[in-house]
mmCIF file of C-alpha atoms and ligand atoms in Angstrom:
data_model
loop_
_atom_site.group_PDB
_atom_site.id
_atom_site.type_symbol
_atom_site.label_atom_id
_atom_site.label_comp_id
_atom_site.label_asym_id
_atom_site.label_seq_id
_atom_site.Cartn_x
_atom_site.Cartn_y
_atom_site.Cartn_z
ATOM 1 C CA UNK A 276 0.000 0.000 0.000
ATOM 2 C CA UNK A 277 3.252 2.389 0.517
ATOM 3 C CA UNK A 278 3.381 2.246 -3.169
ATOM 4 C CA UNK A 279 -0.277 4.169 -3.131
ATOM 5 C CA UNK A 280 0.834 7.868 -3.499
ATOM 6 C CA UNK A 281 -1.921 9.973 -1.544
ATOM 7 C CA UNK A 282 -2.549 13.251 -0.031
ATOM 8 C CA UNK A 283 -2.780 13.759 3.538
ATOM 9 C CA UNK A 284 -5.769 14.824 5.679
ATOM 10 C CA UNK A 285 -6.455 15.902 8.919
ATOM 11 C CA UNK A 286 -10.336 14.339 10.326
ATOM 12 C CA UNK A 287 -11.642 16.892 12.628
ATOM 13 C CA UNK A 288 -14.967 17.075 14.888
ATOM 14 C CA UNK A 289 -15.943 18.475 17.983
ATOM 15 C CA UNK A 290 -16.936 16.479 20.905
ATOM 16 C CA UNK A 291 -17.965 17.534 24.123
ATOM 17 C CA UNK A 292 -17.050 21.092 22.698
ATOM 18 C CA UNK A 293 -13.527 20.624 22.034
ATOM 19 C CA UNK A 294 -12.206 20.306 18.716
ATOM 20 C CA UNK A 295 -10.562 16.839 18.059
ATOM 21 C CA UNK A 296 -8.290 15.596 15.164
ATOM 22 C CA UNK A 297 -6.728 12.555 13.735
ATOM 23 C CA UNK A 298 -4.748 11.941 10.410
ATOM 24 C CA UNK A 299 -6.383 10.356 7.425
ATOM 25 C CA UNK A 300 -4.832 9.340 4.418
ATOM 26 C CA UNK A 301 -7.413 6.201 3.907
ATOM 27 C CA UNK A 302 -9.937 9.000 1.878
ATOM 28 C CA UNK A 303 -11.425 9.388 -1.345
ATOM 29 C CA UNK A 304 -14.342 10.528 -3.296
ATOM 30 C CA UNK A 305 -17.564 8.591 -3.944
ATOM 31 C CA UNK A 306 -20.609 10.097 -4.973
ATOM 32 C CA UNK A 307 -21.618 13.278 -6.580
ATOM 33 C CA UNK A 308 -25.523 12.901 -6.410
ATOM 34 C CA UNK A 309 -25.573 13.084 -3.527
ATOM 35 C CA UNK A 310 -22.626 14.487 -2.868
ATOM 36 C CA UNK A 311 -20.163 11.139 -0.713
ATOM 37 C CA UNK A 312 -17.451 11.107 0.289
ATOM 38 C CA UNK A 313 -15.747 8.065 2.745
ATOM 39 C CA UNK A 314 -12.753 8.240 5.296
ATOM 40 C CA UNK A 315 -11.902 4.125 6.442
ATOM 41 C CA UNK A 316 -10.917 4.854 10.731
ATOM 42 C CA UNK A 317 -8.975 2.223 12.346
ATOM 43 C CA UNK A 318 -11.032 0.734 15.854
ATOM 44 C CA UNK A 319 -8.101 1.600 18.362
ATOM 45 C CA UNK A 320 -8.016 4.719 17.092
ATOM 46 C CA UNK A 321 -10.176 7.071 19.557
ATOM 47 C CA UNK A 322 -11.227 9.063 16.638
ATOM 48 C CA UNK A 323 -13.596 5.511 15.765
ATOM 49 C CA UNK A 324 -15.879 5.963 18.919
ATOM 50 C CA UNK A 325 -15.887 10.011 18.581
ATOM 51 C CA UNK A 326 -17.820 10.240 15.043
ATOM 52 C CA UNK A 327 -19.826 7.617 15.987
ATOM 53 C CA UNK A 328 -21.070 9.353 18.762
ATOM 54 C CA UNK A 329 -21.097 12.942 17.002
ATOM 55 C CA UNK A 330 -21.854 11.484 13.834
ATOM 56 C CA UNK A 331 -20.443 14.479 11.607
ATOM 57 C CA UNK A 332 -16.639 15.339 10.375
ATOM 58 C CA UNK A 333 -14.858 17.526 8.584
ATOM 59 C CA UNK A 334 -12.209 16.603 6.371
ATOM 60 C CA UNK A 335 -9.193 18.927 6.122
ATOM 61 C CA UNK A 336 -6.941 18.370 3.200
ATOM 62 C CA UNK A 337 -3.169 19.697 3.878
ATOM 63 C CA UNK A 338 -0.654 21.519 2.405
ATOM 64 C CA UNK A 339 2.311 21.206 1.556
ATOM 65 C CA UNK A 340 4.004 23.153 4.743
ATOM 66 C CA UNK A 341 1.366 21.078 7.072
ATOM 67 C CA UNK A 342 4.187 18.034 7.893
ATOM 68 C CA UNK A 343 4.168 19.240 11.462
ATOM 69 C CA UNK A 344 0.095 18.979 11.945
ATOM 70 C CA UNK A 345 -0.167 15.436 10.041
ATOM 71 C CA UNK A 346 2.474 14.149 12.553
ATOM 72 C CA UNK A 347 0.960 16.139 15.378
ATOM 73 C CA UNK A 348 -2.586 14.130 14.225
ATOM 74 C CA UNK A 349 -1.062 11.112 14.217
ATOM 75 C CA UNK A 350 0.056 10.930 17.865
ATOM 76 C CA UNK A 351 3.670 11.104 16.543
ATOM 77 C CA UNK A 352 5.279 14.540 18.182
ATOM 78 C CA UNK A 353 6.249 13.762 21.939
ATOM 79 C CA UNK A 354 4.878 17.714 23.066
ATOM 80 C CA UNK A 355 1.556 18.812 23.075
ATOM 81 C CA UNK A 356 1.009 21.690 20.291
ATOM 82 C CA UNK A 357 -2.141 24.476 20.562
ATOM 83 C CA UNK A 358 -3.649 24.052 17.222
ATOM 84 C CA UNK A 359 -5.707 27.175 16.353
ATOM 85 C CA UNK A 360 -9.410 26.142 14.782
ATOM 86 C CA UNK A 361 -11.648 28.016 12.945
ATOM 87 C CA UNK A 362 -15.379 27.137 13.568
ATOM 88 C CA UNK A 363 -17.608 26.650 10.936
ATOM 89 C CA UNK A 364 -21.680 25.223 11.582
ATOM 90 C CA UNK A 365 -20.187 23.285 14.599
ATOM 91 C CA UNK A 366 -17.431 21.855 12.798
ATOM 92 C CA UNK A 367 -13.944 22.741 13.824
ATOM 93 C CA UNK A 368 -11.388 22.919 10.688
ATOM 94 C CA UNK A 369 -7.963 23.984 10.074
ATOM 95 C CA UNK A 370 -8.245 27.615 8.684
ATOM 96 C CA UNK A 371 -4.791 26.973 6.659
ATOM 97 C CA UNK A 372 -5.971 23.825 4.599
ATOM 98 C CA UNK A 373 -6.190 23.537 1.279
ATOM 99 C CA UNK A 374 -9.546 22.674 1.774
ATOM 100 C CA UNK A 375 -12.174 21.759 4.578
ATOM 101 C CA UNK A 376 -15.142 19.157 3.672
ATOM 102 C CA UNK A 377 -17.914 19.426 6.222
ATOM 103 C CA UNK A 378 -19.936 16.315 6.434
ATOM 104 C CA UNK A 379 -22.914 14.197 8.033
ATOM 105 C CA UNK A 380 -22.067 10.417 8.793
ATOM 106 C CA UNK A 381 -24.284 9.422 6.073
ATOM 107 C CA UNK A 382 -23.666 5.682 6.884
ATOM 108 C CA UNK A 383 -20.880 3.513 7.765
ATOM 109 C CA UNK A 384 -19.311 0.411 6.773
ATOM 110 C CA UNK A 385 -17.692 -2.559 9.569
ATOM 111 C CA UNK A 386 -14.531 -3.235 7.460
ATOM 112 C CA UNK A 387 -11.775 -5.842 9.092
ATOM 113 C CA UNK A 388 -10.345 -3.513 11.539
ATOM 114 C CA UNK A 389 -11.577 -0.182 10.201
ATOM 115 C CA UNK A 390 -14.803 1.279 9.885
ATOM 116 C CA UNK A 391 -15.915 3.185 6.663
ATOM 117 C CA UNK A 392 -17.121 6.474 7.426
ATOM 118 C CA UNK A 393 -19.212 8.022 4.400
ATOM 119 C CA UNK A 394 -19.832 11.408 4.876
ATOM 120 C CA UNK A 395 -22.680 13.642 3.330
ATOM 121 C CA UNK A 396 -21.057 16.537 2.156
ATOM 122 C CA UNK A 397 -23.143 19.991 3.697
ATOM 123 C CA UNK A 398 -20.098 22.898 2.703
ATOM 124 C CA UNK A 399 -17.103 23.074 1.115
ATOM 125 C CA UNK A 400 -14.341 25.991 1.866
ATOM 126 C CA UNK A 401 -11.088 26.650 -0.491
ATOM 127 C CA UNK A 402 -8.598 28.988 -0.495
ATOM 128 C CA UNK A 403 -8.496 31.632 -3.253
ATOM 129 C CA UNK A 404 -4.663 31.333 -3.061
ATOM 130 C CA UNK A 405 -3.324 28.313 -4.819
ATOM 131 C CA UNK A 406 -1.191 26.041 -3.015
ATOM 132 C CA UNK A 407 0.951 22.159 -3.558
ATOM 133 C CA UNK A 408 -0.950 19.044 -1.664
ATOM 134 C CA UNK A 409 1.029 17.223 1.086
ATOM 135 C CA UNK A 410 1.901 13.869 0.099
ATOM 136 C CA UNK A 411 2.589 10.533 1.510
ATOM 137 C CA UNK A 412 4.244 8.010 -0.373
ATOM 138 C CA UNK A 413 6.030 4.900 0.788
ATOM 139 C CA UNK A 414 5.952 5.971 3.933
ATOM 140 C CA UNK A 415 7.208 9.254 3.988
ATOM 141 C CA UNK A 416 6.214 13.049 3.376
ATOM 142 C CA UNK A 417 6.506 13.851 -0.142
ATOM 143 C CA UNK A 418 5.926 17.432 -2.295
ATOM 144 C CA UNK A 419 4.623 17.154 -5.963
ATOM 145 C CA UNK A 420 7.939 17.875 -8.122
ATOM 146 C CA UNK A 421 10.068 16.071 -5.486
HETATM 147 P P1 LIG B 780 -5.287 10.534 19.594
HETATM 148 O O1 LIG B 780 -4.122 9.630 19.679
HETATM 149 O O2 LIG B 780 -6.069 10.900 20.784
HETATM 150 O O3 LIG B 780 -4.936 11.895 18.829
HETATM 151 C C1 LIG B 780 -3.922 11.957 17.873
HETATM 152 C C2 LIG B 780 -3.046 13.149 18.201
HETATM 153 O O4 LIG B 780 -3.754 14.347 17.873
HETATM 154 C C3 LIG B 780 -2.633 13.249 19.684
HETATM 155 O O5 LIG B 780 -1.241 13.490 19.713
HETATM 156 C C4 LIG B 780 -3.420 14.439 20.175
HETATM 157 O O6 LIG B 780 -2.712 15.178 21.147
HETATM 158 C C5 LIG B 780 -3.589 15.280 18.915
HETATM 159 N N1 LIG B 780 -4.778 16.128 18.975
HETATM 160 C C6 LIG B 780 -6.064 15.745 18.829
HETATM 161 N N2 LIG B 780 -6.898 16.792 18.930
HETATM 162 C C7 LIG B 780 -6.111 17.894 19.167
HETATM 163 C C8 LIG B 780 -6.364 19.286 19.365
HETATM 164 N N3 LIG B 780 -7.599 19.799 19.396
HETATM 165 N N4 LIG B 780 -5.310 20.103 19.534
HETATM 166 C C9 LIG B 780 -4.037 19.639 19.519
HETATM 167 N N5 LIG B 780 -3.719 18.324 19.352
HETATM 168 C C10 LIG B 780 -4.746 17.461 19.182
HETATM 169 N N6 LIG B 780 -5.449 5.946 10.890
HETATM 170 C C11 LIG B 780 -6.669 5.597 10.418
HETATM 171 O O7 LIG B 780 -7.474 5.026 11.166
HETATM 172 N N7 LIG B 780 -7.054 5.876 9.133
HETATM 173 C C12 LIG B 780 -6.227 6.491 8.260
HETATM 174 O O8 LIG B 780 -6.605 6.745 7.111
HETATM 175 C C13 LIG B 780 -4.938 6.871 8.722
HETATM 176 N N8 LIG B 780 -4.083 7.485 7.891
HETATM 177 C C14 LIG B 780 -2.871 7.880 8.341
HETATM 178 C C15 LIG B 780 -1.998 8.536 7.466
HETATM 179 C C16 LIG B 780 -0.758 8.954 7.874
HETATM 180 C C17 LIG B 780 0.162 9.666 6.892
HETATM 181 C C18 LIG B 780 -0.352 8.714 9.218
HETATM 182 C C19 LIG B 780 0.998 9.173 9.684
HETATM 183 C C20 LIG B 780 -1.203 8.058 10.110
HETATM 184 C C21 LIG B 780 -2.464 7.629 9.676
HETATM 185 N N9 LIG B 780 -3.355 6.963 10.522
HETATM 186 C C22 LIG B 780 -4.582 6.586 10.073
HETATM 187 C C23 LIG B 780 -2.998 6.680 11.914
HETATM 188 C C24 LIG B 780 -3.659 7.680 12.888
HETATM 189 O O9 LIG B 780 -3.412 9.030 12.495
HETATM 190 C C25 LIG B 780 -3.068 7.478 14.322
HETATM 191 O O10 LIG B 780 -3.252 6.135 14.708
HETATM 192 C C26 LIG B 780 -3.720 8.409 15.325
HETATM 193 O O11 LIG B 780 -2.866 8.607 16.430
HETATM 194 C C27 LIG B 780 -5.028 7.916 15.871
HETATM 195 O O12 LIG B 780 -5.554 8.970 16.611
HETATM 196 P P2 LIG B 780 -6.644 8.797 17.743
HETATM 197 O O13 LIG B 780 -7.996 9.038 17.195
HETATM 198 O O14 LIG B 780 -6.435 7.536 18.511
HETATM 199 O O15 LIG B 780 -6.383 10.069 18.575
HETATM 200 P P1 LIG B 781 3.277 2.730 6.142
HETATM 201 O O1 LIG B 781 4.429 2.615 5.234
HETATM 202 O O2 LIG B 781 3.029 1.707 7.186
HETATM 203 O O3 LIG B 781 1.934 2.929 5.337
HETATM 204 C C1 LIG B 781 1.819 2.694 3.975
HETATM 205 C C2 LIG B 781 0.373 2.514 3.631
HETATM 206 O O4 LIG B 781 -0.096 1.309 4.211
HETATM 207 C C3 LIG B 781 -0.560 3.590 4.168
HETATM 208 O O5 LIG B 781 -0.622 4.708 3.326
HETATM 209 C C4 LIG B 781 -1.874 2.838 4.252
HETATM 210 O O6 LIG B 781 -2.459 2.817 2.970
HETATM 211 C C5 LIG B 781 -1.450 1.437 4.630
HETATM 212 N N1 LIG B 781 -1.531 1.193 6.070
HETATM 213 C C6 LIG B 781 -0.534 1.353 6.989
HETATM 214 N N2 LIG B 781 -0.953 1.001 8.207
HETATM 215 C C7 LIG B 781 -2.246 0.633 8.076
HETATM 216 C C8 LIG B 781 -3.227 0.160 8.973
HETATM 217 N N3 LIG B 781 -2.968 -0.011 10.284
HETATM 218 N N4 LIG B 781 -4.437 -0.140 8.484
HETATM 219 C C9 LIG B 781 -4.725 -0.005 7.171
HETATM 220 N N5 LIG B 781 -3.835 0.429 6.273
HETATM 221 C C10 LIG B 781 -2.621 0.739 6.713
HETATM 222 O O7 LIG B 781 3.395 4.162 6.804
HETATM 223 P P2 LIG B 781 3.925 4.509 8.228
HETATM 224 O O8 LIG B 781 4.754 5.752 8.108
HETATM 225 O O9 LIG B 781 4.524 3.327 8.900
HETATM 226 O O10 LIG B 781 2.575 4.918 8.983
HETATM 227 C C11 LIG B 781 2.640 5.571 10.206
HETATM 228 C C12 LIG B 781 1.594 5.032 11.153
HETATM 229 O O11 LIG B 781 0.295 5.413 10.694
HETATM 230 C C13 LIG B 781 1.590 3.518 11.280
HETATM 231 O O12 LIG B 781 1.290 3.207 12.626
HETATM 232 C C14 LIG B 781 0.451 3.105 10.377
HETATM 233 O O13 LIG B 781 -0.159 1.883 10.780
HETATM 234 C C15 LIG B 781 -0.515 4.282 10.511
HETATM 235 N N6 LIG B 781 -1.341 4.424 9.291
HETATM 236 C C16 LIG B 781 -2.592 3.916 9.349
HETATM 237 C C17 LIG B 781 -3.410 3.988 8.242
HETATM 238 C C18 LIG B 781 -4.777 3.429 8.324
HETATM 239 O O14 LIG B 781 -5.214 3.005 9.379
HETATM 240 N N7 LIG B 781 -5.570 3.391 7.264
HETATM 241 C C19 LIG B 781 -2.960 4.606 7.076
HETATM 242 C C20 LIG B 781 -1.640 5.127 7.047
HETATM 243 C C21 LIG B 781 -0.844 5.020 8.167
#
């Protein structure tokens, strides 16, 4: 699966009215009518429980300079970090994203280990400025061009 070039991105939702985040890379596009998407969350992850229990996400695709947060997300820097959120229709997002996907659980999937999370898509938000993708390929941070 290393060999599977994708971007990176950054689940968010807010429980008990903190924001909460975990890093995604298992995502893709499904549906356009209506409007799908589906993010696969592993069960030891506490992120599993959370959206089944708030049973909405946002999906925060990074950027390029976004290493830090994707490692931050994935339990993987040894100090805490304040992460600053914007809040959008109860959905906490990372204001600096290439580009936040609010969703609805629409319905989920058992899978193995994982649980398939399609989300109804209510907003989308994109920066006017362009800007690269994060990547992650064979396990490690890549930049288009690299
Ligand atoms: P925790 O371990 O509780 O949280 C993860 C980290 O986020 C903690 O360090 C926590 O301090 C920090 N954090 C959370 N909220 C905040 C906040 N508000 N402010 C500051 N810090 C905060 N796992 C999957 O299930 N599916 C995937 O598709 C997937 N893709 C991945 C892709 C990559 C490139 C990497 C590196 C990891 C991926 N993982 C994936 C693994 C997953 O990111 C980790 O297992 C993660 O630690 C699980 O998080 P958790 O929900 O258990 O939350
Ligand atoms: P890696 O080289 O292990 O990952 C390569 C690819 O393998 C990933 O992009 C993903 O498609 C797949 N993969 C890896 N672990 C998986 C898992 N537990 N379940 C399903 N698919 C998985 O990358 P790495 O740098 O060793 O990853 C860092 C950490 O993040 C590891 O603990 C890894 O397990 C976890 N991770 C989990 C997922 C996931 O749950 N879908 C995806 C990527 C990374």
């Amino acid at each position: 699966m290393g060999k599977f070039a994708t971007g990176v991105t950054v689940v968010t939702t807010e429980f008990q009215g903190e924001a909460k985040g975990m890093t995604a890379n298992a995502f893709m596009s499904v549906s356009l009518d209506p409007k799908l998407v589906v993010v696969s969350i592993g069960h030891k992850a506490r992120m599993h429980d959370i959206v089944k229990q708030t049973g909405k996400f946002a999906v925060n695709i990074l950027r390029r300079d976004q290493e830090e947060l994707s490692r931050l997300f994935a339990g993987q820097l040894k100090e805490e970090r304040h992460v600053s959120f914007d809040w959008v229709n109860g959905h906490p997002i990372l204001p600096e994203a290439l580009a936040n996907i609010l969703c609805n659980v629409h319905s989920t999937y058992v899978a193995g280990d994982h649980t398939l999370y399609f989300g109804e898509v209510t907003d989308i938000l994109m920066k006017d400025e362009p800007g690269d993708p994060l990547l992650f390929f064979e396990g490690k941070y890549r930049s288009i061009g690299q």
